[in-house]
Amino acid sequence: MRIACPFCGERDLSEFTCLGDAGGPRPAPEGEGAVARFLEAVYLRDNPAGVHRELWYHASGCGSWLRVTRDTRTHEVLAVRFAREARGT
Amino acid sequence: MRYSLWTLLREACSGHRGWKPAWRDASPKSAYEVIVIGGGGHGLATAYYLAKVYGVREVAVLEKGGIGLGNAGRNTTIIRSNYLLPGNNPFYEFSMRLWEGLERDLNYNAMVSQRGVLNLFHSDAQRDAYVRRGNAMRLHGVDAELLDREAVRRMLPFLEFETARFPIQGGLLQCRGGTARHDAVVWGYARAASGLGVDIVQNCEVTDLVREGGRIVGVNTSRGEIRARKVAVAVAGHSSRVAAMAGLRLPIETHVLQAFVSEAVKPLIPCVVTFGAGHFYVSQSDKGGLVFGGDLDGYNSYAQRGNLPMVEEVCASGMALMPMIGRLRLLRSWGGMMDMSMDGSPIIDRAPLEGLYLNAGWCYGGFKATPASGYCFAHLLAREESHEVARAFRLDRFATGHLLDEKGQGPHPNLH
Ligand SMILES: Cc1cc2nc3c(=O)[nH]c(=O)nc-3n(C[C@H](O)[C@H](O)[C@H](O)COP(=O)(O)OP(=O)(O)OC[C@H]3O[C@@H](n4cnc5c(N)ncnc54)[C@H](O)[C@@H]3O)c2cc1C
Ligand SMILES: [Zn+2]
């Protein structure tokens, strides 16, 4: 598996570490249902067999956080963006 | 047919033509008391204990492929009960006791071999952690022995003791731990369950759950609809997908773990050894191959195969621990996809939907749990309450904060 870092270009898997599901934004800590929202955000996962959006860190490269869209059945990388630019999309 | 020395002699004298298939490959009926989804070790053990201990005999095990071709047939066969937490330890010890009587119980040779499991430590901090673990084990009535460097050297003289970075300082030994033949465990449970009337249905994939009035009342499968009063999920690695059929999200990610076997050599490694300074563990099969493994590949995967960087990492860790294996050739490697739960511990509980029951989240430690997992899941299904050693394996612990995080790692399944 190789990941095309938008800054460094295509690099070997061993340069990256995976944080996991890119999830949504951090839930609001105030108001009703905050505990349930945090349970959803911290612990529950879709865990799809198919297209998955996840956060990767280019540790042995430029040090960027990336949002990688990948197929969990084939390991095919479908898209890579800087995480900060991908936020909310 | 009951296996014994007598049947073996009789068959030996008659050219081995009288052996019968060990279990019945059943066609599904239209309804059962309990449907168990998943014909791995856990599903088959669940069906066996349901029939044997709890008297529930209208049971079907539905397997999408052939039995034992998932993780049950892919693991590195280590059994042990060296757990730290009070919620885990009694469960795994219960499992160990079941292993100790399993072959007599099933009338099947599962090659249970209590050759010992030795966890090495390489620093003062690691020693303290293992002393604590050993004490916790002994407080729960589990055997544990702390070995110093010289005792380890007497046992395993070929390890690399002199490295400056990871000097071996000693190890925690559980003598009653060891290995069992994974395939035989599957076949033994299948045969014993089938003998008690359980239907083992292969090539029968569950594609949907049947709901009526807010209750699960059966399953749709590639071989038609099948009804049941209770549907029990034991699909290791696929739990999220089956749960999604009921609209549930689980605290689980699916990850791949690889395992390796070398060419066969003469008896060399007498026990199971784990490296404390890298992720590597090894034992030797009765055929002579070194069976070893390491860390998860580290990202969600349903591919059932691993990647090359991990092959290199595991082999490098192996070389650091026992440089002599550098001369061995690797025979095979493979991967299995597992439920990695958010705290590294399993779930045996009712789902929040009536009629549906979950046995999930076994991570890479579920083989050793097979007997107790089946027993406790059967208990839950038959009695509608948790078995006393499985009370901590609740689904709602992630909401209440009663996590079972042996490693103290936090909600990062790829690091457990
Ligand atoms: C490489 C590797 C090494 C391991 N080493 C060890 C070890 O040394 N010690 C240890 O204790 N544990 C180990 N484990 C973990 C252990 O193998 C698993 O936790 C355990 O086997 C899981 O339970 P099971 O046997 O029921 O799983 P499986 O054998 O995977 O059974 C699940 C079954 O469900 C079926 N299924 C899935 N979806 C459906 C569906 N929709 N319909 C019908 N059937 C379905 C699958 O086909 C599969 O046969 C290891 C795992 C791996 C991958
Ligand atoms: Zn980069």
XYZ file of N, CA, C and O in Angstrom, chain A residues 1-2 12-15 17-21 23 35 38-50 52 54 56 70-76, chain B residues 237 240-241 248-256 297-309 339 342-343 398-399 403 410-414:
288
model
N 0.841 -1.197 0.000
C 0.000 0.000 0.000
C 0.879 1.251 0.000
O 1.828 1.339 0.765
N 0.580 2.187 -0.890
C 1.313 3.452 -0.954
C 0.309 4.602 -0.850
O -0.809 4.499 -1.334
N 5.826 5.106 0.630
C 5.551 3.775 1.159
C 4.772 3.852 2.471
O 4.964 4.749 3.286
N 3.930 2.843 2.667
C 3.098 2.739 3.871
C 3.884 2.912 5.168
O 3.411 3.515 6.124
N 5.114 2.387 5.193
C 5.854 2.374 6.450
C 6.223 3.782 6.938
O 6.666 3.946 8.061
N 6.036 4.809 6.087
C 6.305 6.174 6.540
C 5.139 6.780 7.320
O 5.257 7.847 7.902
N 1.572 6.587 9.981
C 0.808 5.851 10.990
C -0.649 6.282 10.893
O -0.952 7.427 10.544
N -1.515 5.331 11.231
C -2.946 5.563 11.083
C -3.570 5.856 12.435
O -3.342 5.127 13.402
N -4.341 6.924 12.511
C -5.049 7.223 13.756
C -6.411 6.545 13.787
O -6.922 6.210 14.835
N -7.010 6.352 12.615
C -8.318 5.688 12.565
C -9.377 6.564 11.939
O -9.072 7.597 11.321
N -10.609 6.144 12.099
C -11.790 6.795 11.526
C -11.732 8.321 11.678
O -11.528 8.827 12.782
N -14.092 10.335 11.460
C -15.248 10.766 12.241
C -15.777 12.126 11.852
O -15.477 12.652 10.790
N -23.515 13.249 26.846
C -22.891 11.958 27.120
C -23.114 11.015 25.932
O -22.187 10.364 25.452
N -20.943 12.020 23.029
C -19.540 11.632 23.183
C -19.354 10.118 23.055
O -18.347 9.658 22.524
N -20.322 9.360 23.549
C -20.259 7.904 23.374
C -20.176 7.577 21.880
O -19.323 6.802 21.440
N -21.038 8.218 21.110
C -21.045 8.014 19.656
C -19.695 8.388 19.043
O -19.137 7.651 18.242
N -19.185 9.547 19.443
C -17.986 10.071 18.788
C -16.724 9.322 19.211
O -15.838 9.067 18.400
N -16.633 8.957 20.496
C -15.392 8.358 20.993
C -15.360 6.851 20.766
O -14.330 6.296 20.403
N -16.495 6.194 20.973
C -16.456 4.730 21.009
C -17.147 4.001 19.853
O -16.768 2.895 19.515
N -18.184 4.575 19.296
C -18.945 3.813 18.295
C -18.426 4.087 16.885
O -18.048 5.213 16.564
N -18.408 3.060 16.078
C -17.839 3.172 14.731
C -18.769 2.538 13.700
O -19.425 1.545 13.976
N -18.744 3.111 12.476
C -19.451 2.464 11.369
C -18.701 1.210 10.934
O -19.305 0.227 10.549
N -17.374 1.288 10.950
C -16.536 0.135 10.598
C -16.972 -0.513 9.289
O -17.224 -1.720 9.240
N -17.050 0.264 8.202
C -17.602 -0.281 6.957
C -16.643 -1.236 6.254
O -15.428 -1.095 6.371
N -17.209 -2.200 5.535
C -16.424 -2.991 4.584
C -16.601 -2.264 3.267
O -17.574 -2.464 2.556
N -15.675 -1.369 2.955
C -15.815 -0.540 1.771
C -15.123 0.795 2.006
O -14.085 0.847 2.671
N -13.860 4.116 3.417
C -13.644 4.556 4.796
C -12.783 5.808 4.787
O -11.756 5.859 4.112
N -10.318 8.167 6.900
C -9.508 8.003 8.100
C -8.375 9.017 8.151
O -8.009 9.602 7.132
N -4.458 9.885 8.810
C -3.107 9.320 8.793
C -2.114 10.444 9.060
O -2.351 11.601 8.697
N -10.183 5.394 1.690
C -9.579 4.111 1.338
C -10.656 3.040 1.359
O -11.603 3.113 2.118
N -10.500 2.031 0.501
C -11.433 0.906 0.521
C -10.862 -0.176 1.448
O -9.770 -0.703 1.192
N -11.604 -0.494 2.508
C -11.067 -1.446 3.498
C -11.082 -2.885 2.992
O -10.512 -3.757 3.635
N -11.740 -3.135 1.856
C -11.739 -4.503 1.336
C -10.521 -4.771 0.466
O -10.041 -5.890 0.369
N -10.029 -3.711 -0.218
C -8.942 -3.907 -1.174
C -7.678 -3.134 -0.796
O -6.632 -3.323 -1.407
N -7.790 -2.220 0.191
C -6.702 -1.313 0.581
C -6.410 -0.273 -0.505
O -5.394 0.418 -0.442
N -7.278 -0.157 -1.499
C -7.061 0.853 -2.536
C -7.282 2.249 -1.949
O -8.303 2.504 -1.302
N -14.896 -10.436 13.654
C -14.378 -9.695 12.508
C -15.478 -9.097 11.644
O -15.264 -8.132 10.935
N -19.573 -5.869 13.239
C -20.150 -4.569 12.881
C -21.128 -4.708 11.718
O -22.134 -4.012 11.653
N -20.812 -5.624 10.806
C -21.662 -5.771 9.619
C -22.983 -6.432 9.972
O -24.036 -6.038 9.468
N -27.460 -1.125 14.342
C -26.621 -0.794 15.503
C -25.198 -0.464 15.068
O -24.683 -1.037 14.110
N -24.579 0.466 15.812
C -23.147 0.716 15.654
C -22.461 0.145 16.893
O -22.930 0.346 18.005
N -21.349 -0.527 16.693
C -20.654 -1.166 17.816
C -19.340 -0.447 18.133
O -18.767 0.209 17.263
N -18.851 -0.619 19.351
C -17.538 -0.058 19.712
C -16.412 -0.956 19.197
O -15.589 -1.457 19.966
N -16.403 -1.166 17.882
C -15.500 -2.153 17.287
C -14.998 -1.666 15.937
O -15.723 -1.034 15.176
N -13.720 -1.940 15.658
C -13.171 -1.772 14.306
C -12.596 -3.106 13.858
O -12.111 -3.880 14.679
N -12.617 -3.352 12.559
C -12.072 -4.604 12.036
C -10.649 -4.370 11.534
O -10.406 -3.491 10.722
N -9.737 -5.139 12.098
C -8.318 -5.002 11.746
C -7.732 -6.342 11.355
O -8.236 -7.391 11.752
N -6.630 -6.281 10.612
C -5.986 -7.530 10.192
C -4.741 -7.785 11.042
O -3.985 -6.870 11.371
N -1.607 -4.825 11.580
C -1.119 -3.959 10.515
C -1.413 -2.492 10.823
O -0.737 -1.600 10.327
N -2.474 -2.238 11.601
C -2.647 -0.893 12.141
C -3.728 -0.037 11.526
O -3.883 1.119 11.893
N -4.474 -0.552 10.561
C -5.564 0.233 9.976
C -6.728 -0.693 9.677
O -6.548 -1.905 9.510
N -7.930 -0.133 9.587
C -9.125 -0.943 9.315
C -8.929 -1.767 8.049
O -8.473 -1.242 7.035
N -9.316 -3.030 8.127
C -9.176 -3.881 6.943
C -10.145 -5.048 6.978
O -10.289 -5.716 7.998
N -10.778 -5.274 5.843
C -11.586 -6.477 5.649
C -10.939 -7.369 4.584
O -11.605 -8.190 3.971
N -9.653 -7.163 4.340
C -9.025 -7.826 3.202
C -8.536 -9.244 3.513
O -8.244 -10.005 2.603
N -8.449 -9.594 4.773
C -7.979 -10.920 5.184
C -6.593 -11.246 4.628
O -6.270 -12.392 4.355
N -5.798 -10.222 4.429
C -4.392 -10.441 4.093
C -3.616 -9.235 4.611
O -4.175 -8.145 4.759
N -2.332 -9.452 4.883
C -1.557 -8.379 5.487
C -0.658 -7.690 4.493
O -0.637 -8.024 3.314
N 0.086 -6.706 4.995
C 0.989 -5.938 4.158
C 2.447 -6.251 4.478
O 2.760 -6.741 5.555
N 3.336 -5.913 3.536
C 4.731 -6.314 3.676
C 5.514 -5.598 4.787
O 6.348 -6.226 5.427
N 5.292 -4.296 5.038
C 6.086 -3.671 6.109
C 5.972 -4.414 7.441
O 6.940 -4.500 8.193
N -12.378 -8.457 15.120
C -13.037 -7.374 15.846
C -12.051 -6.796 16.837
O -11.679 -7.471 17.790
N -12.954 -1.255 21.481
C -12.394 0.034 21.880
C -11.572 -0.033 23.165
O -10.817 0.889 23.454
N -11.760 -1.066 23.972
C -10.913 -1.192 25.167
C -10.087 -2.482 25.160
O -9.429 -2.798 26.147
N -19.086 1.042 27.719
C -18.484 2.197 27.061
C -19.252 3.475 27.407
O -18.697 4.559 27.404
N -20.533 3.311 27.717
C -21.325 4.472 28.136
C -21.135 4.752 29.624
O -21.104 5.900 30.051
N -14.718 0.444 31.716
C -13.947 -0.187 30.650
C -13.036 -1.276 31.201
O -12.693 -1.279 32.377
N -6.580 3.403 25.985
C -7.579 4.344 25.496
C -8.258 3.821 24.241
O -7.930 2.736 23.752
N -9.209 4.621 23.712
C -10.049 4.112 22.613
C -9.339 4.099 21.261
O -9.751 4.789 20.325
N -8.242 3.356 21.168
C -7.499 3.249 19.914
C -7.305 1.772 19.592
O -6.290 1.180 19.941
N -8.286 1.190 18.880
C -8.258 -0.259 18.646
C -6.975 -0.734 17.953
O -6.554 -1.854 18.176
N -6.374 0.128 17.128
C -5.170 -0.345 16.427
C -3.960 -0.433 17.346
O -2.918 -0.917 16.948
